[in-house]
Structure formats: structure tokens, C-alpha cells
CSV table of C-alpha atoms and ligand atoms in Angstrom, one decimal:
chain,number,residue,atom,x,y,z
G,75,MET,CA,80.4,72.4,143.2
G,76,THR,CA,81.5,76.0,142.8
G,77,LYS,CA,79.3,78.6,141.0
G,78,GLN,CA,81.9,78.7,138.2
G,79,GLU,CA,81.8,74.9,137.7
G,80,LEU,CA,78.0,75.0,137.7
G,81,CYS,CA,78.0,77.7,135.0
G,82,GLN,CA,80.6,75.8,133.0
G,83,LYS,CA,78.3,72.7,133.0
G,84,ALA,CA,75.4,74.9,131.7
G,85,VAL,CA,77.6,76.2,128.9
G,86,GLU,CA,78.8,72.7,128.0
G,87,MET,CA,75.2,71.5,127.7
G,88,GLN,CA,74.5,73.9,124.8
G,89,LYS,CA,76.2,71.5,122.5
G,90,PHE,CA,73.3,69.0,123.0
G,91,SER,CA,70.6,71.6,122.3
G,92,TYR,CA,68.3,70.6,119.4
G,93,VAL,CA,67.5,74.0,117.9
G,94,PRO,CA,66.8,73.8,114.2
G,95,TYR,CA,64.1,76.5,114.4
G,96,SER,CA,65.6,79.2,116.6
G,97,ASN,CA,69.3,78.4,116.4
G,98,PHE,CA,69.4,79.6,120.0
G,99,PRO,CA,71.1,76.9,122.1
G,100,VAL,CA,70.5,77.1,125.9
G,101,GLY,CA,72.1,74.9,128.5
G,102,ALA,CA,71.2,74.5,132.2
G,103,ALA,CA,72.7,73.0,135.3
G,104,LEU,CA,70.6,72.5,138.3
G,105,GLU,CA,72.0,72.0,141.8
G,106,CYS,CA,70.1,70.2,144.5
G,107,SER,CA,70.5,70.6,148.3
G,108,ASP,CA,72.5,67.3,148.5
G,109,GLY,CA,74.9,68.6,145.8
G,110,THR,CA,73.5,66.5,143.0
G,111,VAL,CA,73.6,68.3,139.7
G,112,PHE,CA,71.1,67.7,136.8
G,113,THR,CA,71.7,69.2,133.4
G,114,GLY,CA,69.5,70.1,130.5
G,115,CYS,CA,69.3,71.6,127.1
G,116,ASN,CA,66.5,73.0,125.0
G,117,VAL,CA,64.7,70.5,122.7
G,118,GLU,CA,62.7,72.1,119.9
G,119,ASN,CA,59.9,70.7,117.8
G,120,ALA,CA,58.3,71.4,114.4
G,121,ALA,CA,55.1,72.0,116.4
G,122,TYR,CA,56.8,75.0,118.1
G,123,GLY,CA,54.7,74.9,121.2
G,124,SER,CA,56.0,71.4,122.0
G,125,THR,CA,59.5,72.8,122.5
G,126,ILE,CA,61.0,72.2,125.9
G,127,CYS,CA,63.4,74.8,127.5
G,128,ALA,CA,66.7,73.8,129.0
G,129,GLU,CA,65.6,74.7,132.5
G,130,ARG,CA,62.6,72.5,132.4
G,131,THR,CA,64.5,69.6,130.9
G,132,ALA,CA,66.9,69.7,133.9
G,133,ILE,CA,64.0,70.1,136.4
G,134,VAL,CA,62.0,67.2,135.0
G,135,LYS,CA,65.1,65.0,134.9
G,136,ALA,CA,65.7,65.8,138.6
G,137,VAL,CA,62.1,65.4,139.8
G,138,SER,CA,61.8,62.1,137.9
G,139,GLU,CA,64.8,60.8,139.8
G,140,GLY,CA,63.4,61.8,143.2
G,141,HIS,CA,65.0,65.2,143.6
G,142,ARG,CA,62.9,68.3,144.4
G,143,ASP,CA,65.0,70.4,146.7
G,144,PHE,CA,66.7,72.8,144.4
G,145,VAL,CA,69.3,75.4,145.5
G,146,ARG,CA,70.3,77.1,142.3
G,147,ILE,CA,70.3,76.8,138.5
G,148,ALA,CA,72.7,78.2,136.0
G,149,ILE,CA,71.4,79.1,132.5
G,150,ALA,CA,73.6,79.7,129.5
G,151,GLY,CA,72.5,81.3,126.3
G,152,ASN,CA,74.4,83.1,123.4
G,153,SER,CA,72.6,86.4,123.9
G,154,GLU,CA,74.2,89.8,124.5
G,155,ASP,CA,72.1,90.2,127.6
G,156,PHE,CA,71.8,87.7,130.4
G,157,CYS,CA,69.7,84.7,129.4
G,158,VAL,CA,66.7,84.8,131.8
G,159,PRO,CA,64.2,82.0,132.1
G,160,CYS,CA,60.8,82.2,130.3
G,161,GLY,CA,57.6,82.6,132.3
G,162,SER,CA,56.7,78.9,132.2
G,163,CYS,CA,60.2,77.9,133.5
G,164,ARG,CA,59.9,80.4,136.3
G,165,GLN,CA,56.6,78.9,137.3
G,166,VAL,CA,58.0,75.4,137.3
G,167,MET,CA,60.9,76.5,139.4
G,168,MET,CA,58.4,78.1,141.8
G,169,GLU,CA,56.6,74.8,142.3
G,170,PHE,CA,59.6,73.1,143.8
G,171,ALA,CA,61.9,75.8,145.1
G,172,PRO,CA,60.6,79.3,145.6
G,173,GLY,CA,63.7,80.3,147.4
G,174,MET,CA,66.2,79.2,144.7
G,175,GLU,CA,68.8,81.2,143.0
G,176,VAL,CA,68.8,81.7,139.2
G,177,ILE,CA,72.2,82.4,137.6
G,178,CYS,CA,71.9,83.8,134.1
G,179,LEU,CA,74.8,83.9,131.7
G,180,ASN,CA,75.4,85.8,128.5
G,181,ALA,CA,77.4,85.0,125.4
G,182,ALA,CA,80.5,86.5,127.0
G,183,GLY,CA,80.2,84.1,129.9
G,184,GLU,CA,79.4,86.8,132.4
G,185,SER,CA,76.7,86.0,135.0
G,186,ARG,CA,74.0,87.8,136.9
G,187,SER,CA,72.2,86.2,139.8
G,188,PHE,CA,68.6,86.6,140.8
G,189,ALA,CA,66.4,85.3,143.5
G,190,LEU,CA,63.5,83.4,141.9
G,191,ARG,CA,61.1,85.6,143.9
G,192,GLU,CA,62.6,88.6,142.1
G,193,LEU,CA,61.8,87.1,138.7
G,194,LEU,CA,58.4,85.9,139.7
G,195,PRO,CA,56.9,88.2,142.3
G,196,TYR,CA,53.5,87.1,143.7
G,197,GLY,CA,54.0,83.7,142.0
G,198,PHE,CA,51.1,81.3,142.2
G,199,ASP,CA,51.8,78.1,144.2
G,200,HIS,CA,50.2,75.4,146.3
G,201,THR,CA,49.4,77.8,149.2
G,202,TRP,CA,46.5,79.1,147.1
G,203,LEU,CA,44.9,75.7,146.8
W,130,THU,N1,64.8,78.8,125.8
W,130,THU,C1,65.3,78.1,126.8
W,130,THU,O1,65.6,76.9,126.7
W,130,THU,N2,65.5,78.7,128.0
W,130,THU,C2,65.4,80.1,128.2
W,130,THU,O2,65.6,80.5,129.3
W,130,THU,C3,64.9,80.9,127.1
W,130,THU,C4,64.4,80.2,125.9
W,130,THU,C5,64.8,78.2,124.4
W,130,THU,C6,63.4,77.9,123.9
W,130,THU,C7,63.7,77.8,122.4
W,130,THU,O3,64.2,76.6,122.1
W,130,THU,C8,64.8,78.9,122.2
W,130,THU,O4,65.4,79.1,123.5
W,130,THU,C9,64.3,80.2,121.7
W,130,THU,O5,63.2,80.7,122.4
């Protein structure tokens, strides 16, 4: 899948977001090393802390179906600036794929790519245990 197609999938996933509290839909599309793509959206909750971000939805879908080898993820949000993943999502990405690429989109559909290591330098992982 091309980068553009992956980004398009992330944008399309925003329509499934359940966001009655923030009204900020986020979509994600996660590509695995074998080319499989898992998608996700944010799912909010009246107990705000139980909200699940789009990125973690996609990652948990992938891991629960036997996929852990992630290459890149596209994240789409309707913000002026690029929609970057929260700290919890960065940490969950680090668990499985410290070398992955994170493609962040803004409302205009423009993208900026980061290495996960850039977003989470000195990230804690299994090597400390
Ligand atoms: N959110 C995501 O799903 N991913 C991000 O990268 C940033 C934030 C969600 C969580 C919440 O539903 C809403 O966006 C506002 O924080």
C-alpha cells in the first residue's frame, strides 16, 4: 500500500470515531511488515479516562490477531497542526516497533513523518527488565 493510500484509510476511519465529548475524530491506519493493514478510531467514554485513542485501537486489533511487526502508522485528525500521538500511544508503539514510522496528518490532509524514536526518545522498553 502506498503512503497516500494508508493516509486515506486513516482519514476514512474518522467517520467511525465515537467522540461525543471532544468532538475531535481521529482515524488511524497501521501497516504491518507483511503488508496487512489494521485501522482504528477513537472511542470515548463518559468516564473520560476510559477513552481509547485511534492508534491504540488499531494496535490492539493487530496484536489480538497475531500481528506485532509494525512498519508505519498514519494518524488523521482535524487539527490545524499535525495530529501527533499522545504519550500513552507512543509508549504502546514502542513496545512492539521502536523503529516504526509515524505519519501525522492535519485537517488539510498534509502529512509530516516522524521516527517513533524522535517522538519518544529514551523510551522505556523490555530491555530495562
Ligand atoms: N486522540 C486520539 O485518538 N489520538 C491522538 O493522537 C490524539 C488524541 C483522541 C482522544 C480523544 O478521544 C480525542 O482525541 C481528544 O483528545
